[in-house]
Amino acid sequence: MEIVELGHPVLRKRAISIRSVKNPQIQALIDDMLSTLTSVGGMGIAAPQVNQSLRLIVVASHPTPNYPNAPEMEPTPMINPEVIALSEQMEDGWEGCLSIPGIRAKVPRHIWVSARYRTRDGKAREEIFEGFAARIFQHEYDHLNGIVYLDRITSTRNIITEKEFTRLMEGGGR
Ligand code: ZN
């Protein structure tokens, strides 16, 4: 699927709830988002990024050269996700976005988040995400409310290019 980029109005809209998880079009959209995410090697994607203004995200944390400490998890589609509670404590970490190619930025996020969502089988689930998985969840959840990670940074000085980011990670530090 084609990924829309910053400037496209769908990324600034509040996405609408999914009424019927079992709807074949929704199931097909989930499959398409999963394969898109795999083909680009991403760790998360939200339906607005494929131009579908619906409350659906996929979180798929896995270690990469740039994020060696990211936990390994099955790509998990989450329908109509809701935040139940957030840690008071926050921490800075590097993020990028498929819809904002070429740059990375240091973003403060809650260190854990408890959330509820429906699985693709329609089952209600509650889960606590920690560390990098919590970061991905918050990033993708923001997309459903028209928010991108650049809205969350505390200084434009925390934005760097992809090339410099790779150099930084190869150097093994921040
Ligand atoms: Zn994003």
JSON list of C-alpha atoms and ligand atoms in Angstrom, two decimals:
[
{"chain": "A", "resi": 1, "resn": "MET", "atom": "CA", "xyz": [0.00, 0.00, 0.00]},
{"chain": "A", "resi": 2, "resn": "GLU", "atom": "CA", "xyz": [1.14, 3.52, -0.63]},
{"chain": "A", "resi": 3, "resn": "ILE", "atom": "CA", "xyz": [2.13, 5.44, 2.48]},
{"chain": "A", "resi": 4, "resn": "VAL", "atom": "CA", "xyz": [0.91, 9.01, 2.66]},
{"chain": "A", "resi": 5, "resn": "GLU", "atom": "CA", "xyz": [3.35, 11.64, 3.83]},
{"chain": "A", "resi": 6, "resn": "LEU", "atom": "CA", "xyz": [3.26, 14.71, 6.05]},
{"chain": "A", "resi": 7, "resn": "GLY", "atom": "CA", "xyz": [1.18, 17.39, 4.38]},
{"chain": "A", "resi": 8, "resn": "HIS", "atom": "CA", "xyz": [-1.56, 14.95, 3.38]},
{"chain": "A", "resi": 9, "resn": "PRO", "atom": "CA", "xyz": [-4.71, 16.05, 5.25]},
{"chain": "A", "resi": 10, "resn": "VAL", "atom": "CA", "xyz": [-5.63, 12.49, 6.35]},
{"chain": "A", "resi": 11, "resn": "LEU", "atom": "CA", "xyz": [-2.69, 12.59, 8.79]},
{"chain": "A", "resi": 12, "resn": "ARG", "atom": "CA", "xyz": [-4.29, 15.55, 10.57]},
{"chain": "A", "resi": 13, "resn": "LYS", "atom": "CA", "xyz": [-7.80, 14.12, 10.91]},
{"chain": "A", "resi": 14, "resn": "ARG", "atom": "CA", "xyz": [-9.27, 12.31, 13.89]},
{"chain": "A", "resi": 15, "resn": "ALA", "atom": "CA", "xyz": [-9.86, 8.76, 12.64]},
{"chain": "A", "resi": 16, "resn": "ILE", "atom": "CA", "xyz": [-13.24, 7.11, 13.20]},
{"chain": "A", "resi": 17, "resn": "SER", "atom": "CA", "xyz": [-13.98, 3.95, 15.20]},
{"chain": "A", "resi": 18, "resn": "ILE", "atom": "CA", "xyz": [-14.42, 0.63, 13.43]},
{"chain": "A", "resi": 19, "resn": "ARG", "atom": "CA", "xyz": [-17.92, -0.75, 13.92]},
{"chain": "A", "resi": 20, "resn": "SER", "atom": "CA", "xyz": [-17.48, -4.26, 12.60]},
{"chain": "A", "resi": 21, "resn": "VAL", "atom": "CA", "xyz": [-14.10, -5.90, 13.07]},
{"chain": "A", "resi": 22, "resn": "LYS", "atom": "CA", "xyz": [-15.25, -8.93, 11.07]},
{"chain": "A", "resi": 23, "resn": "ASN", "atom": "CA", "xyz": [-16.07, -6.82, 7.98]},
{"chain": "A", "resi": 24, "resn": "PRO", "atom": "CA", "xyz": [-14.04, -8.38, 5.12]},
{"chain": "A", "resi": 25, "resn": "GLN", "atom": "CA", "xyz": [-12.83, -4.94, 4.04]},
{"chain": "A", "resi": 26, "resn": "ILE", "atom": "CA", "xyz": [-11.42, -4.33, 7.52]},
{"chain": "A", "resi": 27, "resn": "GLN", "atom": "CA", "xyz": [-9.78, -7.79, 7.55]},
{"chain": "A", "resi": 28, "resn": "ALA", "atom": "CA", "xyz": [-8.26, -7.08, 4.13]},
{"chain": "A", "resi": 29, "resn": "LEU", "atom": "CA", "xyz": [-7.02, -3.70, 5.36]},
{"chain": "A", "resi": 30, "resn": "ILE", "atom": "CA", "xyz": [-5.33, -5.40, 8.34]},
{"chain": "A", "resi": 31, "resn": "ASP", "atom": "CA", "xyz": [-3.62, -7.89, 6.00]},
{"chain": "A", "resi": 32, "resn": "ASP", "atom": "CA", "xyz": [-2.48, -5.07, 3.71]},
{"chain": "A", "resi": 33, "resn": "MET", "atom": "CA", "xyz": [-1.10, -3.04, 6.62]},
{"chain": "A", "resi": 34, "resn": "LEU", "atom": "CA", "xyz": [0.76, -6.09, 7.96]},
{"chain": "A", "resi": 35, "resn": "SER", "atom": "CA", "xyz": [2.39, -6.81, 4.61]},
{"chain": "A", "resi": 36, "resn": "THR", "atom": "CA", "xyz": [3.20, -3.13, 4.03]},
{"chain": "A", "resi": 37, "resn": "LEU", "atom": "CA", "xyz": [4.85, -2.96, 7.45]},
{"chain": "A", "resi": 38, "resn": "THR", "atom": "CA", "xyz": [6.88, -6.11, 6.75]},
{"chain": "A", "resi": 39, "resn": "SER", "atom": "CA", "xyz": [7.99, -4.89, 3.32]},
{"chain": "A", "resi": 40, "resn": "VAL", "atom": "CA", "xyz": [9.33, -1.62, 4.72]},
{"chain": "A", "resi": 41, "resn": "GLY", "atom": "CA", "xyz": [10.73, -3.24, 7.90]},
{"chain": "A", "resi": 42, "resn": "GLY", "atom": "CA", "xyz": [8.77, -0.83, 10.11]},
{"chain": "A", "resi": 43, "resn": "MET", "atom": "CA", "xyz": [7.82, -1.27, 13.75]},
{"chain": "A", "resi": 44, "resn": "GLY", "atom": "CA", "xyz": [4.39, 0.28, 13.60]},
{"chain": "A", "resi": 45, "resn": "ILE", "atom": "CA", "xyz": [1.78, 1.65, 11.25]},
{"chain": "A", "resi": 46, "resn": "ALA", "atom": "CA", "xyz": [-1.58, 3.37, 11.63]},
{"chain": "A", "resi": 47, "resn": "ALA", "atom": "CA", "xyz": [-4.47, 3.20, 9.15]},
{"chain": "A", "resi": 48, "resn": "PRO", "atom": "CA", "xyz": [-4.37, 6.96, 8.37]},
{"chain": "A", "resi": 49, "resn": "GLN", "atom": "CA", "xyz": [-0.85, 6.37, 7.00]},
{"chain": "A", "resi": 50, "resn": "VAL", "atom": "CA", "xyz": [-2.38, 4.26, 4.24]},
{"chain": "A", "resi": 51, "resn": "ASN", "atom": "CA", "xyz": [-5.07, 6.87, 3.70]},
{"chain": "A", "resi": 52, "resn": "GLN", "atom": "CA", "xyz": [-7.77, 5.08, 5.73]},
{"chain": "A", "resi": 53, "resn": "SER", "atom": "CA", "xyz": [-9.15, 7.33, 8.45]},
{"chain": "A", "resi": 54, "resn": "LEU", "atom": "CA", "xyz": [-9.99, 4.43, 10.79]},
{"chain": "A", "resi": 55, "resn": "ARG", "atom": "CA", "xyz": [-8.97, 3.59, 14.36]},
{"chain": "A", "resi": 56, "resn": "LEU", "atom": "CA", "xyz": [-6.61, 0.73, 13.58]},
{"chain": "A", "resi": 57, "resn": "ILE", "atom": "CA", "xyz": [-2.90, 0.41, 14.33]},
{"chain": "A", "resi": 58, "resn": "VAL", "atom": "CA", "xyz": [-0.30, -2.34, 14.10]},
{"chain": "A", "resi": 59, "resn": "VAL", "atom": "CA", "xyz": [2.52, -2.52, 16.66]},
{"chain": "A", "resi": 60, "resn": "ALA", "atom": "CA", "xyz": [5.43, -4.74, 15.65]},
{"chain": "A", "resi": 61, "resn": "SER", "atom": "CA", "xyz": [8.47, -4.14, 17.80]},
{"chain": "A", "resi": 62, "resn": "HIS", "atom": "CA", "xyz": [11.64, -6.02, 16.85]},
{"chain": "A", "resi": 63, "resn": "PRO", "atom": "CA", "xyz": [15.37, -5.37, 17.25]},
{"chain": "A", "resi": 64, "resn": "THR", "atom": "CA", "xyz": [16.99, -3.53, 14.33]},
{"chain": "A", "resi": 65, "resn": "PRO", "atom": "CA", "xyz": [20.53, -2.17, 13.84]},
{"chain": "A", "resi": 66, "resn": "ASN", "atom": "CA", "xyz": [19.23, 1.27, 14.85]},
{"chain": "A", "resi": 67, "resn": "TYR", "atom": "CA", "xyz": [17.18, -0.05, 17.78]},
{"chain": "A", "resi": 68, "resn": "PRO", "atom": "CA", "xyz": [19.05, -3.12, 19.07]},
{"chain": "A", "resi": 69, "resn": "ASN", "atom": "CA", "xyz": [17.16, -3.08, 22.39]},
{"chain": "A", "resi": 70, "resn": "ALA", "atom": "CA", "xyz": [13.67, -3.09, 20.91]},
{"chain": "A", "resi": 71, "resn": "PRO", "atom": "CA", "xyz": [11.73, -6.13, 22.22]},
{"chain": "A", "resi": 72, "resn": "GLU", "atom": "CA", "xyz": [10.66, -8.86, 19.80]},
{"chain": "A", "resi": 73, "resn": "MET", "atom": "CA", "xyz": [6.90, -9.11, 19.44]},
{"chain": "A", "resi": 74, "resn": "GLU", "atom": "CA", "xyz": [4.44, -10.56, 16.96]},
{"chain": "A", "resi": 75, "resn": "PRO", "atom": "CA", "xyz": [3.00, -7.83, 14.71]},
{"chain": "A", "resi": 76, "resn": "THR", "atom": "CA", "xyz": [-0.21, -7.02, 16.60]},
{"chain": "A", "resi": 77, "resn": "PRO", "atom": "CA", "xyz": [-3.19, -5.33, 14.96]},
{"chain": "A", "resi": 78, "resn": "MET", "atom": "CA", "xyz": [-5.18, -3.25, 17.47]},
{"chain": "A", "resi": 79, "resn": "ILE", "atom": "CA", "xyz": [-8.67, -2.07, 16.61]},
{"chain": "A", "resi": 80, "resn": "ASN", "atom": "CA", "xyz": [-10.21, 0.97, 18.36]},
{"chain": "A", "resi": 81, "resn": "PRO", "atom": "CA", "xyz": [-7.35, 1.24, 20.86]},
{"chain": "A", "resi": 82, "resn": "GLU", "atom": "CA", "xyz": [-7.94, 3.29, 24.01]},
{"chain": "A", "resi": 83, "resn": "VAL", "atom": "CA", "xyz": [-5.53, 4.48, 26.66]},
{"chain": "A", "resi": 84, "resn": "ILE", "atom": "CA", "xyz": [-6.54, 3.45, 30.19]},
{"chain": "A", "resi": 85, "resn": "ALA", "atom": "CA", "xyz": [-3.58, 4.90, 32.09]},
{"chain": "A", "resi": 86, "resn": "LEU", "atom": "CA", "xyz": [-0.14, 6.36, 31.48]},
{"chain": "A", "resi": 87, "resn": "SER", "atom": "CA", "xyz": [2.97, 6.43, 33.66]},
{"chain": "A", "resi": 88, "resn": "GLU", "atom": "CA", "xyz": [3.78, 9.76, 35.22]},
{"chain": "A", "resi": 89, "resn": "GLN", "atom": "CA", "xyz": [7.42, 9.25, 34.33]},
{"chain": "A", "resi": 90, "resn": "MET", "atom": "CA", "xyz": [8.53, 10.01, 30.79]},
{"chain": "A", "resi": 91, "resn": "GLU", "atom": "CA", "xyz": [11.73, 9.38, 28.89]},
{"chain": "A", "resi": 92, "resn": "ASP", "atom": "CA", "xyz": [13.31, 10.68, 25.70]},
{"chain": "A", "resi": 93, "resn": "GLY", "atom": "CA", "xyz": [13.97, 8.34, 22.79]},
{"chain": "A", "resi": 94, "resn": "TRP", "atom": "CA", "xyz": [14.57, 8.50, 19.06]},
{"chain": "A", "resi": 95, "resn": "GLU", "atom": "CA", "xyz": [11.66, 8.07, 16.68]},
{"chain": "A", "resi": 96, "resn": "GLY", "atom": "CA", "xyz": [11.09, 8.13, 12.99]},
{"chain": "A", "resi": 97, "resn": "CYS", "atom": "CA", "xyz": [7.92, 7.86, 10.95]},
{"chain": "A", "resi": 98, "resn": "LEU", "atom": "CA", "xyz": [7.12, 6.19, 7.62]},
{"chain": "A", "resi": 99, "resn": "SER", "atom": "CA", "xyz": [5.13, 9.30, 6.73]},
{"chain": "A", "resi": 100, "resn": "ILE", "atom": "CA", "xyz": [8.04, 11.67, 7.47]},
{"chain": "A", "resi": 101, "resn": "PRO", "atom": "CA", "xyz": [11.01, 10.21, 5.59]},
{"chain": "A", "resi": 102, "resn": "GLY", "atom": "CA", "xyz": [14.58, 11.37, 6.04]},
{"chain": "A", "resi": 103, "resn": "ILE", "atom": "CA", "xyz": [14.52, 12.59, 9.63]},
{"chain": "A", "resi": 104, "resn": "ARG", "atom": "CA", "xyz": [14.50, 11.36, 13.23]},
{"chain": "A", "resi": 105, "resn": "ALA", "atom": "CA", "xyz": [13.83, 13.19, 16.46]},
{"chain": "A", "resi": 106, "resn": "LYS", "atom": "CA", "xyz": [14.12, 12.69, 20.18]},
{"chain": "A", "resi": 107, "resn": "VAL", "atom": "CA", "xyz": [10.62, 12.51, 21.64]},
{"chain": "A", "resi": 108, "resn": "PRO", "atom": "CA", "xyz": [9.47, 12.35, 25.27]},
{"chain": "A", "resi": 109, "resn": "ARG", "atom": "CA", "xyz": [7.02, 9.48, 25.91]},
{"chain": "A", "resi": 110, "resn": "HIS", "atom": "CA", "xyz": [5.42, 7.84, 28.93]},
{"chain": "A", "resi": 111, "resn": "ILE", "atom": "CA", "xyz": [7.48, 4.82, 29.96]},
{"chain": "A", "resi": 112, "resn": "TRP", "atom": "CA", "xyz": [4.42, 2.60, 30.23]},
{"chain": "A", "resi": 113, "resn": "VAL", "atom": "CA", "xyz": [0.88, 2.71, 28.99]},
{"chain": "A", "resi": 114, "resn": "SER", "atom": "CA", "xyz": [-2.05, 0.49, 29.80]},
{"chain": "A", "resi": 115, "resn": "ALA", "atom": "CA", "xyz": [-4.44, 0.15, 26.90]},
{"chain": "A", "resi": 116, "resn": "ARG", "atom": "CA", "xyz": [-7.47, -1.72, 25.69]},
{"chain": "A", "resi": 117, "resn": "TYR", "atom": "CA", "xyz": [-8.27, -2.66, 22.13]},
{"chain": "A", "resi": 118, "resn": "ARG", "atom": "CA", "xyz": [-10.01, -5.30, 20.04]},
{"chain": "A", "resi": 119, "resn": "THR", "atom": "CA", "xyz": [-8.05, -8.03, 18.32]},
{"chain": "A", "resi": 120, "resn": "ARG", "atom": "CA", "xyz": [-8.74, -8.87, 14.70]},
{"chain": "A", "resi": 121, "resn": "ASP", "atom": "CA", "xyz": [-11.01, -11.68, 15.98]},
{"chain": "A", "resi": 122, "resn": "GLY", "atom": "CA", "xyz": [-13.09, -9.07, 17.79]},
{"chain": "A", "resi": 123, "resn": "LYS", "atom": "CA", "xyz": [-11.91, -10.04, 21.27]},
{"chain": "A", "resi": 124, "resn": "ALA", "atom": "CA", "xyz": [-11.48, -7.26, 23.85]},
{"chain": "A", "resi": 125, "resn": "ARG", "atom": "CA", "xyz": [-7.98, -7.19, 25.30]},
{"chain": "A", "resi": 126, "resn": "GLU", "atom": "CA", "xyz": [-6.20, -5.14, 27.94]},
{"chain": "A", "resi": 127, "resn": "GLU", "atom": "CA", "xyz": [-2.45, -4.90, 27.91]},
{"chain": "A", "resi": 128, "resn": "ILE", "atom": "CA", "xyz": [0.38, -2.94, 29.50]},
{"chain": "A", "resi": 129, "resn": "PHE", "atom": "CA", "xyz": [3.13, -1.81, 27.14]},
{"chain": "A", "resi": 130, "resn": "GLU", "atom": "CA", "xyz": [6.53, -0.86, 28.49]},
{"chain": "A", "resi": 131, "resn": "GLY", "atom": "CA", "xyz": [9.70, 0.66, 27.13]},
{"chain": "A", "resi": 132, "resn": "PHE", "atom": "CA", "xyz": [10.02, 0.63, 23.36]},
{"chain": "A", "resi": 133, "resn": "ALA", "atom": "CA", "xyz": [6.66, -1.10, 22.81]},
{"chain": "A", "resi": 134, "resn": "ALA", "atom": "CA", "xyz": [5.02, 1.70, 24.85]},
{"chain": "A", "resi": 135, "resn": "ARG", "atom": "CA", "xyz": [6.79, 4.24, 22.64]},
{"chain": "A", "resi": 136, "resn": "ILE", "atom": "CA", "xyz": [5.54, 2.60, 19.44]},
{"chain": "A", "resi": 137, "resn": "PHE", "atom": "CA", "xyz": [2.01, 2.34, 20.83]},
{"chain": "A", "resi": 138, "resn": "GLN", "atom": "CA", "xyz": [1.93, 6.04, 21.75]},
{"chain": "A", "resi": 139, "resn": "HIS", "atom": "CA", "xyz": [3.35, 7.03, 18.36]},
{"chain": "A", "resi": 140, "resn": "GLU", "atom": "CA", "xyz": [0.77, 4.99, 16.43]},
{"chain": "A", "resi": 141, "resn": "TYR", "atom": "CA", "xyz": [-2.11, 5.95, 18.73]},
{"chain": "A", "resi": 142, "resn": "ASP", "atom": "CA", "xyz": [-1.28, 9.63, 18.12]},
{"chain": "A", "resi": 143, "resn": "HIS", "atom": "CA", "xyz": [-1.77, 9.06, 14.38]},
{"chain": "A", "resi": 144, "resn": "LEU", "atom": "CA", "xyz": [-5.43, 8.21, 15.11]},
{"chain": "A", "resi": 145, "resn": "ASN", "atom": "CA", "xyz": [-5.87, 11.67, 16.60]},
{"chain": "A", "resi": 146, "resn": "GLY", "atom": "CA", "xyz": [-4.13, 13.61, 13.84]},
{"chain": "A", "resi": 147, "resn": "ILE", "atom": "CA", "xyz": [-0.91, 14.00, 15.84]},
{"chain": "A", "resi": 148, "resn": "VAL", "atom": "CA", "xyz": [2.59, 13.28, 14.49]},
{"chain": "A", "resi": 149, "resn": "TYR", "atom": "CA", "xyz": [5.71, 12.80, 16.61]},
{"chain": "A", "resi": 150, "resn": "LEU", "atom": "CA", "xyz": [7.13, 16.18, 15.60]},
{"chain": "A", "resi": 151, "resn": "ASP", "atom": "CA", "xyz": [4.22, 17.75, 17.52]},
{"chain": "A", "resi": 152, "resn": "ARG", "atom": "CA", "xyz": [5.63, 16.16, 20.70]},
{"chain": "A", "resi": 153, "resn": "ILE", "atom": "CA", "xyz": [9.26, 17.26, 20.54]},
{"chain": "A", "resi": 154, "resn": "THR", "atom": "CA", "xyz": [10.48, 19.83, 23.05]},
{"chain": "A", "resi": 155, "resn": "SER", "atom": "CA", "xyz": [13.00, 21.54, 20.74]},
{"chain": "A", "resi": 156, "resn": "THR", "atom": "CA", "xyz": [13.67, 21.63, 17.00]},
{"chain": "A", "resi": 157, "resn": "ARG", "atom": "CA", "xyz": [17.28, 20.97, 18.02]},
{"chain": "A", "resi": 158, "resn": "ASN", "atom": "CA", "xyz": [16.19, 17.40, 18.72]},
{"chain": "A", "resi": 159, "resn": "ILE", "atom": "CA", "xyz": [15.59, 16.78, 14.99]},
{"chain": "A", "resi": 160, "resn": "ILE", "atom": "CA", "xyz": [18.38, 15.13, 12.99]},
{"chain": "A", "resi": 161, "resn": "THR", "atom": "CA", "xyz": [18.65, 13.62, 9.52]},
{"chain": "A", "resi": 162, "resn": "GLU", "atom": "CA", "xyz": [18.41, 9.90, 8.88]},
{"chain": "A", "resi": 163, "resn": "LYS", "atom": "CA", "xyz": [22.05, 9.90, 7.74]},
{"chain": "A", "resi": 164, "resn": "GLU", "atom": "CA", "xyz": [23.25, 11.49, 10.97]},
{"chain": "A", "resi": 165, "resn": "PHE", "atom": "CA", "xyz": [20.99, 9.20, 12.99]},
{"chain": "A", "resi": 166, "resn": "THR", "atom": "CA", "xyz": [22.61, 6.13, 11.42]},
{"chain": "A", "resi": 167, "resn": "ARG", "atom": "CA", "xyz": [26.04, 7.60, 12.13]},
{"chain": "A", "resi": 168, "resn": "LEU", "atom": "CA", "xyz": [25.02, 8.23, 15.74]},
{"chain": "A", "resi": 169, "resn": "MET", "atom": "CA", "xyz": [23.78, 4.66, 16.21]},
{"chain": "A", "resi": 170, "resn": "GLU", "atom": "CA", "xyz": [26.91, 3.20, 14.61]},
{"chain": "A", "resi": 171, "resn": "GLY", "atom": "CA", "xyz": [28.86, 5.25, 17.10]},
{"chain": "A", "resi": 172, "resn": "GLY", "atom": "CA", "xyz": [26.88, 3.40, 19.77]},
{"chain": "A", "resi": 173, "resn": "GLY", "atom": "CA", "xyz": [25.53, 6.38, 21.64]},
{"chain": "A", "resi": 174, "resn": "ARG", "atom": "CA", "xyz": [23.43, 9.46, 21.60]},
{"chain": "B", "resi": 1, "resn": "ZN", "atom": "ZN", "xyz": [4.32, 7.53, 12.32]}
]
